[in-house]
Short mmCIF file of C-alpha atoms and ligand atoms in Angstrom, two decimals:
data_model
loop_
_atom_site.label_atom_id
_atom_site.label_comp_id
_atom_site.label_asym_id
_atom_site.label_seq_id
_atom_site.Cartn_x
_atom_site.Cartn_y
_atom_site.Cartn_z
CA MET A 76 0.00 0.00 0.00
CA LYS A 77 1.16 3.50 -0.85
CA SER A 78 2.12 5.52 2.24
CA GLY A 79 0.15 8.61 3.22
CA ARG A 80 1.84 11.97 3.86
CA LEU A 81 2.41 13.65 7.19
CA VAL A 82 2.28 17.45 7.05
CA VAL A 83 2.98 19.41 10.25
CA ILE A 84 2.08 23.11 10.45
CA VAL A 85 3.79 25.04 13.27
CA GLY A 86 4.39 28.60 14.42
CA PRO A 87 3.38 31.10 17.11
CA MET A 88 -0.18 32.10 17.93
CA TYR A 89 -2.08 34.00 15.19
CA SER A 90 0.38 32.82 12.50
CA GLY A 91 -2.39 31.13 10.53
CA LYS A 92 -1.78 27.49 11.52
CA THR A 93 -5.47 26.67 11.91
CA SER A 94 -6.36 28.59 8.73
CA GLU A 95 -3.73 26.64 6.78
CA LEU A 96 -5.06 23.37 8.21
CA LEU A 97 -8.58 24.37 7.16
CA SER A 98 -7.37 25.22 3.66
CA TYR A 99 -6.21 21.60 3.30
CA VAL A 100 -9.57 20.40 4.65
CA GLU A 101 -11.23 22.33 1.84
CA ILE A 102 -9.07 20.58 -0.77
CA TYR A 103 -10.24 17.13 0.39
CA ASP A 104 -13.79 18.39 0.75
CA LEU A 105 -13.84 19.80 -2.79
CA GLY A 106 -12.40 16.52 -4.08
CA LYS A 107 -15.21 14.65 -2.29
CA LYS A 108 -12.61 12.67 -0.37
CA LYS A 109 -13.55 11.35 3.02
CA PHE A 110 -11.80 12.90 6.02
CA LYS A 111 -12.17 13.44 9.76
CA ALA A 112 -10.91 16.24 11.97
CA PHE A 113 -9.90 16.10 15.65
CA LYS A 114 -8.97 18.56 18.36
CA PRO A 115 -7.99 18.20 22.03
CA LEU A 116 -10.84 18.45 24.48
CA ILE A 117 -8.93 21.07 26.49
CA ASP A 118 -9.24 23.62 23.66
CA ASN A 119 -12.67 25.06 24.43
CA ARG A 120 -11.99 28.61 23.29
CA TYR A 121 -14.60 28.90 20.57
CA GLU A 122 -16.69 25.75 20.16
CA ASP A 123 -16.22 22.22 21.51
CA THR A 124 -16.97 20.29 18.33
CA TYR A 125 -15.36 22.56 15.75
CA ILE A 126 -11.84 23.57 14.81
CA VAL A 127 -12.10 27.37 14.64
CA SER A 128 -9.52 29.87 13.40
CA HIS A 129 -9.06 33.35 14.87
CA ASN A 130 -10.96 34.76 11.92
CA LYS A 131 -13.78 32.32 12.64
CA THR A 132 -13.62 29.87 9.73
CA LYS A 133 -14.40 26.41 11.06
CA VAL A 134 -14.90 22.70 10.44
CA ASN A 135 -16.60 19.98 12.47
CA ALA A 136 -14.14 18.14 14.69
CA ILE A 137 -14.23 15.33 17.22
CA PRO A 138 -12.85 16.40 20.62
CA ILE A 139 -10.38 13.88 22.08
CA SER A 140 -8.44 13.59 25.32
CA LYS A 141 -6.09 10.74 24.27
CA PRO A 142 -4.47 10.00 20.87
CA GLU A 143 -5.90 6.45 20.79
CA GLU A 144 -9.38 7.97 20.50
CA ILE A 145 -8.52 8.97 16.94
CA LEU A 146 -8.26 5.31 15.87
CA LYS A 147 -11.51 4.50 17.68
CA ASN A 148 -13.34 7.28 15.83
CA ILE A 149 -12.36 6.52 12.26
CA ASP A 150 -14.10 4.18 9.82
CA GLY A 151 -10.97 3.07 7.98
CA ASP A 152 -11.84 4.54 4.58
CA GLU A 153 -10.77 8.15 5.29
CA LYS A 154 -8.29 9.67 2.84
CA ALA A 155 -7.10 12.26 5.35
CA ILE A 156 -7.09 13.05 9.06
CA PHE A 157 -6.71 16.58 10.43
CA ILE A 158 -5.60 17.38 13.97
CA ASP A 159 -5.37 20.89 15.43
CA GLU A 160 -3.60 22.04 18.63
CA ILE A 161 -1.32 18.97 18.73
CA GLN A 162 0.75 20.59 21.51
CA PHE A 163 -2.03 19.61 23.95
CA ILE A 164 -2.07 15.90 22.98
CA ASN A 165 0.38 13.45 24.55
CA GLU A 166 3.43 12.16 22.69
CA ASN A 167 1.76 8.82 21.85
CA LEU A 168 0.10 10.80 19.07
CA LYS A 169 3.23 9.95 17.08
CA ASP A 170 2.35 6.22 17.07
CA VAL A 171 -1.22 6.88 15.94
CA VAL A 172 -0.10 9.22 13.18
CA ILE A 173 2.59 6.83 11.94
CA THR A 174 0.07 3.96 11.85
CA LEU A 175 -2.36 6.07 9.83
CA ARG A 176 0.35 7.15 7.40
CA LYS A 177 1.47 3.52 6.94
CA ASN A 178 -2.15 2.69 6.08
CA GLY A 179 -2.18 5.23 3.27
CA VAL A 180 -3.91 8.05 5.13
CA ASP A 181 -2.67 11.63 4.72
CA VAL A 182 -2.29 13.29 8.12
CA TYR A 183 -2.27 17.05 8.61
CA CYS A 184 -1.34 18.32 12.09
CA SER A 185 -1.00 21.85 13.38
CA GLY A 186 0.15 23.32 16.66
CA LEU A 187 2.50 25.53 18.59
CA ASP A 188 6.20 24.69 18.39
CA LEU A 189 7.18 26.86 21.40
CA THR A 190 5.62 27.85 24.70
CA PHE A 191 5.53 31.50 25.76
CA LYS A 192 8.55 30.60 27.93
CA ASN A 193 10.51 29.61 24.81
CA ASN A 194 10.43 25.87 25.61
CA VAL A 195 9.49 23.27 23.01
CA PHE A 196 6.15 21.49 23.06
CA PRO A 197 7.36 17.83 22.93
CA THR A 198 4.54 16.37 20.80
CA THR A 199 5.03 19.05 18.14
CA SER A 200 8.81 18.48 18.12
CA VAL A 201 8.45 14.72 17.68
CA LEU A 202 5.88 15.06 14.89
CA MET A 203 8.04 17.62 13.09
CA SER A 204 10.84 15.04 13.03
CA TYR A 205 8.62 12.38 11.46
CA ALA A 206 6.90 14.76 9.02
CA ASP A 207 7.22 14.58 5.24
CA GLU A 208 6.68 18.34 5.21
CA VAL A 209 6.94 20.98 7.94
CA ILE A 210 5.29 24.34 7.30
CA LYS A 211 6.58 27.03 9.64
CA LYS A 212 4.25 30.02 9.77
CA LYS A 213 4.97 33.59 10.94
CA ALA A 214 2.75 36.21 12.53
CA VAL A 215 2.87 40.00 12.37
CA CYS A 216 4.87 41.13 15.42
CA HIS A 217 2.50 42.90 17.81
CA GLU A 218 5.28 45.27 18.90
CA CYS A 219 7.18 46.34 15.77
CA GLY A 220 4.64 45.45 13.08
CA GLU A 221 7.09 43.40 11.02
CA TYR A 222 6.06 40.07 9.51
CA THR A 223 8.67 38.26 11.61
CA GLY A 224 6.66 37.00 14.60
CA THR A 225 7.98 33.59 15.60
CA ILE A 226 7.08 33.32 19.28
CA SER A 227 4.09 33.93 21.55
CA TYR A 228 4.42 36.28 24.53
CA LYS A 229 2.09 36.18 27.54
CA ILE A 230 0.89 39.63 28.52
CA VAL A 231 -0.72 38.66 31.82
CA GLU A 232 1.12 37.60 34.98
CA ASP A 233 -0.16 34.43 36.65
CA GLU A 234 1.09 31.13 38.05
CA LYS A 235 -0.79 28.92 35.58
CA GLY A 236 2.24 27.29 33.94
CA GLU A 237 2.93 26.66 30.29
CA ILE A 238 -0.44 25.12 29.45
CA ASP A 239 -3.01 27.88 29.58
CA VAL A 240 -5.77 28.08 26.98
CA GLY A 241 -6.61 31.59 25.77
CA GLY A 242 -6.41 34.18 23.03
CA PHE A 243 -6.01 37.91 22.53
CA GLU A 244 -6.71 38.65 26.22
CA LYS A 245 -3.57 36.70 27.25
CA TYR A 246 -1.13 36.33 24.39
CA ILE A 247 0.50 38.31 21.59
CA ALA A 248 2.82 37.12 18.81
CA VAL A 249 6.20 38.84 18.59
CA CYS A 250 9.55 38.69 16.81
CA ARG A 251 12.70 37.51 18.61
CA ASP A 252 14.04 41.02 19.31
CA CYS A 253 10.72 42.26 20.72
CA TYR A 254 10.42 39.05 22.79
CA THR A 255 13.83 39.75 24.37
CA LYS A 256 12.93 43.40 24.98
CA LEU A 257 9.57 42.58 26.58
CA ASN A 258 11.08 39.94 28.87
CA LYS A 259 13.84 42.35 29.93
CA LYS A 260 11.24 45.01 30.72
CA LYS A 261 9.21 42.47 32.71
CA GLU A 262 12.29 41.42 34.74
CA GLU A 263 13.17 45.06 35.44
CA SER A 264 9.69 45.89 36.65
CA LYS A 265 9.72 42.78 38.89
CA LYS A 266 13.04 43.96 40.36
CA MET A 267 11.55 47.42 41.02
CA ASN A 268 8.52 45.84 42.70
CA ARG A 269 10.82 43.84 44.98
CA LEU A 270 12.70 47.03 45.96
CA PHE A 271 9.57 49.01 46.86
P1 ADP B 508 -3.30 30.25 14.61
O1 ADP B 508 -4.03 28.93 14.57
O2 ADP B 508 -1.86 30.12 14.16
O3 ADP B 508 -3.39 30.92 15.94
P2 ADP B 508 -5.43 31.26 12.91
O4 ADP B 508 -5.39 30.55 11.60
O5 ADP B 508 -6.48 30.83 13.89
O6 ADP B 508 -3.96 31.22 13.56
O7 ADP B 508 -5.65 32.81 12.69
C1 ADP B 508 -4.91 33.53 11.76
C2 ADP B 508 -5.59 34.89 11.58
O8 ADP B 508 -5.42 35.67 12.76
C3 ADP B 508 -4.99 35.74 10.49
O9 ADP B 508 -5.52 35.41 9.24
C4 ADP B 508 -5.39 37.15 10.91
O10 ADP B 508 -6.68 37.46 10.43
C5 ADP B 508 -5.50 37.05 12.44
N1 ADP B 508 -4.43 37.72 13.20
C6 ADP B 508 -4.59 38.32 14.39
N2 ADP B 508 -3.42 38.79 14.87
C7 ADP B 508 -2.47 38.49 13.96
C8 ADP B 508 -1.05 38.69 13.89
N3 ADP B 508 -0.38 39.31 14.85
N4 ADP B 508 -0.40 38.22 12.81
C9 ADP B 508 -1.07 37.60 11.83
N5 ADP B 508 -2.41 37.36 11.84
C10 ADP B 508 -3.11 37.80 12.89
P1 TMP B 509 -3.43 29.06 18.56
O1 TMP B 509 -2.01 28.71 18.22
O2 TMP B 509 -4.42 28.41 17.66
O3 TMP B 509 -3.64 30.52 18.69
O4 TMP B 509 -3.76 28.41 19.96
C1 TMP B 509 -2.79 28.18 20.96
C2 TMP B 509 -3.43 27.73 22.25
O5 TMP B 509 -2.39 27.34 23.15
C3 TMP B 509 -4.23 28.82 22.98
O6 TMP B 509 -5.33 28.22 23.65
C4 TMP B 509 -3.27 29.32 24.06
C5 TMP B 509 -2.46 28.08 24.37
N1 TMP B 509 -1.07 28.31 24.81
C6 TMP B 509 -0.58 27.58 25.88
O7 TMP B 509 -1.28 26.80 26.51
N2 TMP B 509 0.73 27.77 26.25
C7 TMP B 509 1.58 28.61 25.58
O8 TMP B 509 2.75 28.71 25.96
C8 TMP B 509 1.05 29.35 24.47
C9 TMP B 509 1.93 30.29 23.71
C10 TMP B 509 -0.29 29.18 24.12
MG1 MG B 510 -5.06 27.72 15.92
ZN1 ZN B 511 9.04 42.85 16.73
#
C-alpha cells in the first residue's frame, strides 16, 4: 500500500496554523474525499466540536483527550485526518499518526512549536521530526509590526504554567528582538517591585 503523507504546520499564535489546516480540509472536501478532523478536548476557546480559526472559519471536529481515541473514531476509509492544537495531545500521538500514514492516510497536524517561555512542546517536536513536510508560519509582530513574529508572549502575569488556553486577552505574537525586549522590561519591573 502507498504511504500517506504527514504534514505538520507550526508557528506562534495568530500565524495562521489553523487557517492553513482548514485550507487543506477544503481541498479534500472539494475533491469529495472522506476525512475526519480532531482537536484536544482542552481547547474550548470557541466551540467544543469545531476547529475554529481566529478569523472564525471552522470545520466539524471530534474532541479527544487521548491519541488512541482517533483510531476509535475513524471508519478506515478516510483519505485524510486533520488534527489541530497537537501541543495539547500526549506524545503517543506519534504512534497513531505513523500507523495512519502507513495505512495510506494523509495526516495534517498543526500546533504551537514553542511555549511562551521559549520551551518546546514535545509532541510538536516529535511530529516535526517524522513529518514529510513541515510548514513554519509567521505572525505579524504585535510590537514592531514586522512580519517576523515567531514566538508567543504572555501579557498577563499568573502562576498557571505553560499550558493555559486563551487568546487575545492573554497572548500576543512577537519577533525575537521584541520578545527579548519585553522579557527584559518584565524582569526590570519585577526587580523594582521587589525594591519598593
Ligand atoms: P493560529 O491557529 O496560528 O493561531 P489562525 O489561523 O487561527 O492562527 O488565525 C490567523 C488569523 O489571525 C490571520 O488570518 C489574521 O486574520 C488574524 N491575526 C490576528 N493577529 C495576527 C497577527 N499578529 N499576525 C497575523 N495574523 C493575525
Ligand atoms: P493558537 O495557536 O491556535 O492561537 O492556539 C494556541 C493555544 O495554546 C491557545 O489556547 C493558548 C495556548 N497556549 C498555551 O497553553 N501555552 C503557551 O505557551 C502558548 C503560547 C499558548
Ligand atoms: Mg489555531
Ligand atoms: Zn518585533
